[in-house]
XYZ file of C-alpha atoms in Angstrom:
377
model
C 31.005 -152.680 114.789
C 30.958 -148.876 114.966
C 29.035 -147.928 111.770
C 30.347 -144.767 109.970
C 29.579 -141.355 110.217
C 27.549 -139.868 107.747
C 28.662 -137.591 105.788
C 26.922 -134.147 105.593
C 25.980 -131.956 102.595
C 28.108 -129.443 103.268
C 31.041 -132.336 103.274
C 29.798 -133.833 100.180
C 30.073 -130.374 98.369
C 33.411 -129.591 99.910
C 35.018 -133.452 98.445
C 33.160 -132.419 95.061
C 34.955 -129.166 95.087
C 38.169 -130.950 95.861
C 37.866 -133.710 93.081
C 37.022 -130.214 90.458
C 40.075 -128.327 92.013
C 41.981 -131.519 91.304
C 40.501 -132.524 87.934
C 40.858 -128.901 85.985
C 44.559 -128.696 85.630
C 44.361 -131.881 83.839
C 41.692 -130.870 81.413
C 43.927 -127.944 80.813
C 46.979 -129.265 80.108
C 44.877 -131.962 77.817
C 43.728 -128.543 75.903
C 47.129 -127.413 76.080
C 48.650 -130.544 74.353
C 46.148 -130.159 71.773
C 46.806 -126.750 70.677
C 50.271 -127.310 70.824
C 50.330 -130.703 68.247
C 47.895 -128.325 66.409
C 50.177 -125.437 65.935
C 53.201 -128.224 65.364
C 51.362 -129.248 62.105
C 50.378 -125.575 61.218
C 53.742 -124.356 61.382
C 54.959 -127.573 59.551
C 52.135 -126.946 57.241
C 53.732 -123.853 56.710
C 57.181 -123.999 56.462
C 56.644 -126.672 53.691
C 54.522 -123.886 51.844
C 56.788 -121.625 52.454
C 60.231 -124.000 51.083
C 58.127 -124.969 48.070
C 57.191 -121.339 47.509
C 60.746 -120.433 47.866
C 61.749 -123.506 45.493
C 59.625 -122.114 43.222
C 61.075 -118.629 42.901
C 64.643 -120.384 43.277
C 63.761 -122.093 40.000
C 62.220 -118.882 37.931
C 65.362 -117.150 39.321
C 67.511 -120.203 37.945
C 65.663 -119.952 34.908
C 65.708 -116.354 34.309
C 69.551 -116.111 35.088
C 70.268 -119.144 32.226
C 68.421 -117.653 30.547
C 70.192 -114.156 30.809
C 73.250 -115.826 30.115
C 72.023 -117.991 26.938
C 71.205 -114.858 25.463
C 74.138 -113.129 26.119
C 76.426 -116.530 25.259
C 73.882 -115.870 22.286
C 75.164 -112.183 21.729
C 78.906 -112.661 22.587
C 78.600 -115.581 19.674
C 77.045 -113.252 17.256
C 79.522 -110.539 17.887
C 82.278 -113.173 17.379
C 80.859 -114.820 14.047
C 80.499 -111.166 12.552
C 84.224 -110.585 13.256
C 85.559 -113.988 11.829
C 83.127 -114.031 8.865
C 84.919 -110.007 8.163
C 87.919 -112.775 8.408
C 86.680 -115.111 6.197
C 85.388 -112.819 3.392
C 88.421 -110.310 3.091
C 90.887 -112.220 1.832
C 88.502 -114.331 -0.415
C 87.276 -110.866 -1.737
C 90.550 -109.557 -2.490
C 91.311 -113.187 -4.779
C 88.354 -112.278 -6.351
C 88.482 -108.406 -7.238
C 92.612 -109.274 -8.391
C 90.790 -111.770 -10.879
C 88.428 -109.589 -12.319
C 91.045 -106.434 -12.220
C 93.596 -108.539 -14.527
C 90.446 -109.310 -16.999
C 89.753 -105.313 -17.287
C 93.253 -103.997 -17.520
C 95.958 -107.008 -18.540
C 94.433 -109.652 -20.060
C 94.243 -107.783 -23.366
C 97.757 -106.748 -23.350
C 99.224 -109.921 -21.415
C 97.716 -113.257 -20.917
C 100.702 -114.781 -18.977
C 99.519 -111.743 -16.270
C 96.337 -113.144 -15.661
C 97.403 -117.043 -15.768
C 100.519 -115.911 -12.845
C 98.259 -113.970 -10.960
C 95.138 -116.751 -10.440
C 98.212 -119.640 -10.272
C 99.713 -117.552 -7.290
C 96.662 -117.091 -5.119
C 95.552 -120.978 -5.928
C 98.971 -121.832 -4.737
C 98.208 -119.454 -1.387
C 94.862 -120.283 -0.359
C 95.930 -124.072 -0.786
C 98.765 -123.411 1.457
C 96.261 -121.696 3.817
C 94.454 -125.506 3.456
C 97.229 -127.349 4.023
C 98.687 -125.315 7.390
C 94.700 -126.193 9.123
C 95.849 -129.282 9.612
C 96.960 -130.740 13.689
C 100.213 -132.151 11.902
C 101.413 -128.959 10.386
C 101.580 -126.577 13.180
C 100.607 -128.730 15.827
C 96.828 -127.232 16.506
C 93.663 -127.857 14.585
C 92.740 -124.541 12.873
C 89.517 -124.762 10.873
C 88.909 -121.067 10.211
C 92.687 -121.440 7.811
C 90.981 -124.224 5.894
C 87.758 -121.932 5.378
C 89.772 -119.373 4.311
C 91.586 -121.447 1.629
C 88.135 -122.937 0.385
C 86.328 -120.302 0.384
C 89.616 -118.528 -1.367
C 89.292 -120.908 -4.313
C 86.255 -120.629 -5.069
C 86.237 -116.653 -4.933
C 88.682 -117.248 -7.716
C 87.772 -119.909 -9.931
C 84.026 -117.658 -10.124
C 86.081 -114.294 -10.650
C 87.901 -116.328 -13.692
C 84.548 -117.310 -15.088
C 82.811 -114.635 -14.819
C 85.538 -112.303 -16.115
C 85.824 -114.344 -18.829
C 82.100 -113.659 -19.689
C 82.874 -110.177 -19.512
C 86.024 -110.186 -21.563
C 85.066 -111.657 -24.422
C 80.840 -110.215 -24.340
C 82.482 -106.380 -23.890
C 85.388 -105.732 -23.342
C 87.488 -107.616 -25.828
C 85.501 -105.214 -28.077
C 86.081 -102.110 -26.034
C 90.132 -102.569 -26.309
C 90.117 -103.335 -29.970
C 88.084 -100.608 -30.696
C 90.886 -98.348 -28.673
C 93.637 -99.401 -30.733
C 92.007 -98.682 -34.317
C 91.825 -95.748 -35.869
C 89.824 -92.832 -36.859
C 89.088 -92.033 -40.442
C 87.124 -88.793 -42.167
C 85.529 -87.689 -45.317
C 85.055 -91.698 -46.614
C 82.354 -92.028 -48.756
C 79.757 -94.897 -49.282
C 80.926 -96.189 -52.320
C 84.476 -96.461 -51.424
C 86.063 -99.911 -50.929
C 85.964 -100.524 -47.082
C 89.431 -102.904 -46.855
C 91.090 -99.119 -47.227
C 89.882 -98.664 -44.015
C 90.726 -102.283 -42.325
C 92.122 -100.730 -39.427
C 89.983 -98.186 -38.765
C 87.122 -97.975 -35.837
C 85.182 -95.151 -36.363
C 84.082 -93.374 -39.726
C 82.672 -89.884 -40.539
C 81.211 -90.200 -44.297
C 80.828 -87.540 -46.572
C 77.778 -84.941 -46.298
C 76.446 -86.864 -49.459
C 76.248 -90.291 -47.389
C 73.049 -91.399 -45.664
C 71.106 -94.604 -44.909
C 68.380 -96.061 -47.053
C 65.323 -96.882 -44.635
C 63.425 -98.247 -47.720
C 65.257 -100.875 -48.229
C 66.265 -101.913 -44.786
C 64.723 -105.214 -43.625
C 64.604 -107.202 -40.454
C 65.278 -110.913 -39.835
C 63.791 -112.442 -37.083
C 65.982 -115.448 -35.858
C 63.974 -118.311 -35.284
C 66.370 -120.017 -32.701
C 67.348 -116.286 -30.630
C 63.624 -114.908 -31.394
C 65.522 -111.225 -32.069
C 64.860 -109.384 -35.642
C 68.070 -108.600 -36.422
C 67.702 -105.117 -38.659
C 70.229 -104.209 -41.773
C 69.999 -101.137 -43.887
C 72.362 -99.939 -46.957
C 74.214 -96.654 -46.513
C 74.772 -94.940 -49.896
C 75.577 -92.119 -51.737
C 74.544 -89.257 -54.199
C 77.395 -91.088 -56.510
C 76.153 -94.537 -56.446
C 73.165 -96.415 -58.886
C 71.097 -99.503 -58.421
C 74.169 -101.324 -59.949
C 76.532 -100.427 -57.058
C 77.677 -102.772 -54.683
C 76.669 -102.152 -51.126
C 79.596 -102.280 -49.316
C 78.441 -100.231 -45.987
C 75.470 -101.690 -43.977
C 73.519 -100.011 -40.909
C 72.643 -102.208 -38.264
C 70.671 -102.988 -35.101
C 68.649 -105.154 -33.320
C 64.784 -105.163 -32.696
C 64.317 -101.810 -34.136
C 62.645 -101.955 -37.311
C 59.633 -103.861 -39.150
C 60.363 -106.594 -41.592
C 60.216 -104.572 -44.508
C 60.739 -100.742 -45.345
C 62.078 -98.904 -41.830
C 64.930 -98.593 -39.915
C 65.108 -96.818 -36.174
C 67.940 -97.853 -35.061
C 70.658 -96.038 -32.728
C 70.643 -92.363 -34.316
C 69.007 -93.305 -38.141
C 66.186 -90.504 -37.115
C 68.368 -87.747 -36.660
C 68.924 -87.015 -40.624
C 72.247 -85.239 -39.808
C 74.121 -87.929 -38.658
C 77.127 -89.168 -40.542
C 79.680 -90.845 -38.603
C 79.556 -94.419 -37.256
C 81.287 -97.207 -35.408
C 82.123 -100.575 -37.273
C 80.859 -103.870 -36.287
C 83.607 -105.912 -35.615
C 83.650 -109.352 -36.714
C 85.203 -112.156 -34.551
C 88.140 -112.673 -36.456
C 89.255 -108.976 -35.670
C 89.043 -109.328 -32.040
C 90.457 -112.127 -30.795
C 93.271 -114.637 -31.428
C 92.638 -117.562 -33.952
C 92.516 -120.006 -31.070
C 90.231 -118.090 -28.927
C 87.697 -117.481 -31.763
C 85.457 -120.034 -29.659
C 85.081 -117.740 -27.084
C 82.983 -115.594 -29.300
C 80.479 -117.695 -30.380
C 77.916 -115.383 -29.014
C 78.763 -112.727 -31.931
C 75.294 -112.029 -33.790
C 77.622 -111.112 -36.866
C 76.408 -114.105 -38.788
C 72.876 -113.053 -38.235
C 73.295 -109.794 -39.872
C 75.001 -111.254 -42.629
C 71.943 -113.215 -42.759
C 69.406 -110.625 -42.779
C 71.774 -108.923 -45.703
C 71.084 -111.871 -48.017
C 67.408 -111.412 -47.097
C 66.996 -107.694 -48.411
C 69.129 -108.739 -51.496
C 66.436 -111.594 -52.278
C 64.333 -108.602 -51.384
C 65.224 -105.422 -52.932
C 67.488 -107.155 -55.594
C 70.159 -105.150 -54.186
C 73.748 -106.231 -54.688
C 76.324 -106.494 -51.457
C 80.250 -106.374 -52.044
C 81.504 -109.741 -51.291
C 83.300 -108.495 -48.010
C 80.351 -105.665 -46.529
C 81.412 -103.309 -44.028
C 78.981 -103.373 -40.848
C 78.402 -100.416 -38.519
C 76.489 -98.318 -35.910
C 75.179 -95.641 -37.723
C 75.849 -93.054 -34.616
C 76.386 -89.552 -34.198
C 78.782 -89.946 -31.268
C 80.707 -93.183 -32.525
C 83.139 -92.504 -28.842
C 80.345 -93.058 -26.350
C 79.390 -96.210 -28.199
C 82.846 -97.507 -28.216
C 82.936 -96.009 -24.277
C 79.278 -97.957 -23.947
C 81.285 -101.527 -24.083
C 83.404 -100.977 -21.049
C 80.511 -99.424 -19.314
C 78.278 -101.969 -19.372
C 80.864 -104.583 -18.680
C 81.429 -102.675 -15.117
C 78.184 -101.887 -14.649
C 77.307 -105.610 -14.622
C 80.436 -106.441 -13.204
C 79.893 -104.028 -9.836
C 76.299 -105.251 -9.690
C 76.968 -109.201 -9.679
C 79.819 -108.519 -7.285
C 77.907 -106.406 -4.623
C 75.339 -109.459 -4.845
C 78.152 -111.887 -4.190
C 80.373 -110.197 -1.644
C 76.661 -110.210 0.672
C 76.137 -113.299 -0.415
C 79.629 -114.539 0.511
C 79.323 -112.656 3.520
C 76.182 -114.414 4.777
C 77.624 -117.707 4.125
C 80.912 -116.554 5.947
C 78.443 -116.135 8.978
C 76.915 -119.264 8.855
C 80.018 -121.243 8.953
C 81.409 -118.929 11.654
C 78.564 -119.383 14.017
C 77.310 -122.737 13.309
C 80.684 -124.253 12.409
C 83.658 -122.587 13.670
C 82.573 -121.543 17.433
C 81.031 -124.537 18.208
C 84.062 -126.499 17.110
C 86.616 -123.715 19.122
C 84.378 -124.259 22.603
C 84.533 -128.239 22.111
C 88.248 -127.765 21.649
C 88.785 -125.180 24.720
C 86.895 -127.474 26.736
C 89.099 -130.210 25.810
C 92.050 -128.889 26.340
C 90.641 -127.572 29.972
C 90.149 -130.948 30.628
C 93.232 -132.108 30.369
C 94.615 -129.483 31.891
């Protein structure tokens, strides 16, 4: 056999350049594969950053935007309890202030006033009760039975307090303003000539005795309760006292008496001390219980074990005053003074509470219903 022809150099290099020129566009597309799968998983890499960054600020923007309209749910609920706890409060306000009004200016003339006024409203805010309910009108409406509660007890505190008032001041202050005036009565003069009378204006010759006053300190109200004789330059030791200065916690146990005006040497008029019988009705004597009159009388029968001085058998009690008017004028005073202050503390105080059943009570309950009724709508 014909053996084969060897092959050259130059032939071996050319096949070896061949076999490279044929082997480098694999390799390349190898490389190219690679980068490409590479890049696949960067940009998948990436786009999964790129969601979850983006479901990130979808969620703070979710948040942010509840939580923009939470607050101004929040607002648009305050706004609303303010206006229905104005609702709430007016008309059991306006129970309230009729109350007290018929204690100040009819009770003393009329008691059927007062008793027809409070009946009337309790009859209206229970009717305001009875019309919340689904089977009157057909609808559930809280806020009406609020209105009624809240009503009642606006009135049954007005009636309470007012009758505090009444019969601490001004059962006093109206009595006093139908009595009368008298002048020129001196000390030793029999005081039932002057039953009716309010005021008194005593003769120049009239004064108070400080030596003789005493104070009695009650052991169960812990006041001294202060007495002193009012005489005259006609009257002895054997006289019966039948006028008495008094006051409370102004003067020592024995031998001084400071009481309302006894420093200023020219006063002579006073206001009497009316005792409970004089004010009020037999029935309603109860009602005064309060009166320190008893005390007084007390502390009387202490300066005649004292001073061995002899009281009348009926003795006359007063202010011993220079302006006997603005005393009388004090007793109403104080009576609205205390009355304006307790009821600007309990119309804010009524107020507040109106709010809290408004916004934790009433709106809930009027969204749960609207949603209902969407519901079944």
């Amino acid at each position: 056999l014909p053996s084969a022809p060897a092959i050259t150099t130059s032939e071996q290099r050319t096949h070896s350049a061949s076999a490279s020129a044929l082997e480098g566009p694999t390799e390349f597309s190898h490389c190219q594969m690679n980068r490409g799968t590479v890049d696949h998983i960067r940009h998948s890499h990436a786009r999964a950053e790129v969601h979850t960054e983006r479901d990130r600020l979808l969620k703070r923007a979710d948040k942010k935007t509840q939580e923009k309209e939470k607050a101004g749910d929040v607002s648009k609920d305050r706004a609303r309890a303010i206006v229905i706890s104005a609702g709430l409060t007016f008309p059991g306000m306006i129970g309230y202030l009729s109350v007290l009004m018929m204690w100040f200016y009819t009770y003393h003339e009329s008691v059927a006033s007062l008793v027809m006024t409070f009946i009337f409203l309790m009859v209206t805010y229970i009717v305001f009760i009875a019309l919340s309910d689904r089977r009157v009108l057909g609808r559930e409406r809280p806020w009406m039975w609020w209105v009624g509660v809240l009503g009642i007890q606006a009135i049954v505190l007005a009636l309470v307090f007012g009758f505090f008032l009444y019969f601490r001041l001004l059962c006093y202050y109206w009595k006093y303003t139908e009595m009368r005036t008298y002048t020129n009565v001196a000390a030793m003069q029999d005081p039932d000539a002057f039953s009716d009378g309010s005021m008194i204006l005593f003769t120049e010759d009239s004064q108070i005795d400080p030596m003789r006053s005493v104070g009695f300190k009650s052991r169960w109200t812990g006041e001294t309760y202060c007495v002193s004789p009012i005489i005259d330059s006609a009257m002895n030791g054997g006289n019966d006292i039948h006028y008495w200065a008094i006051g409370e916690n102004c003067c020592p146990p024995r031998g001084g008496f400071h009481c309302n005006d006894a420093a200023d040497f020219s006063t002579r008029s006073a206001l009497v001390v009316l005792e409970p019988e004089d004010v009020v009705r037999p029935f309603m004597r109860w009602a005064v219980r309060g009166s320190s009159y008893s005390l007084f009388m007390e502390a009387i029968r202490l300066e005649e074990a004292a001073f061995f001085t002899k009281a009348a058998v009926n003795p006359k009690l007063v202010y011993w005053t220079r302006d006997p008017i603005a005393l009388k004028e004090s007793f109403y005073h104080k009576a609205k003074d205390r009355c304006v202050a307790f009821s600007l503390c309990y119309f804010f105080a009524f107020l507040l509470f109106s709010f809290v059943v408004a916004l934790w009570r009433l709106i809930p309950k009027q969204k749960s219903e609207n949603a209902r009724l969407s519901s079944i709508l």
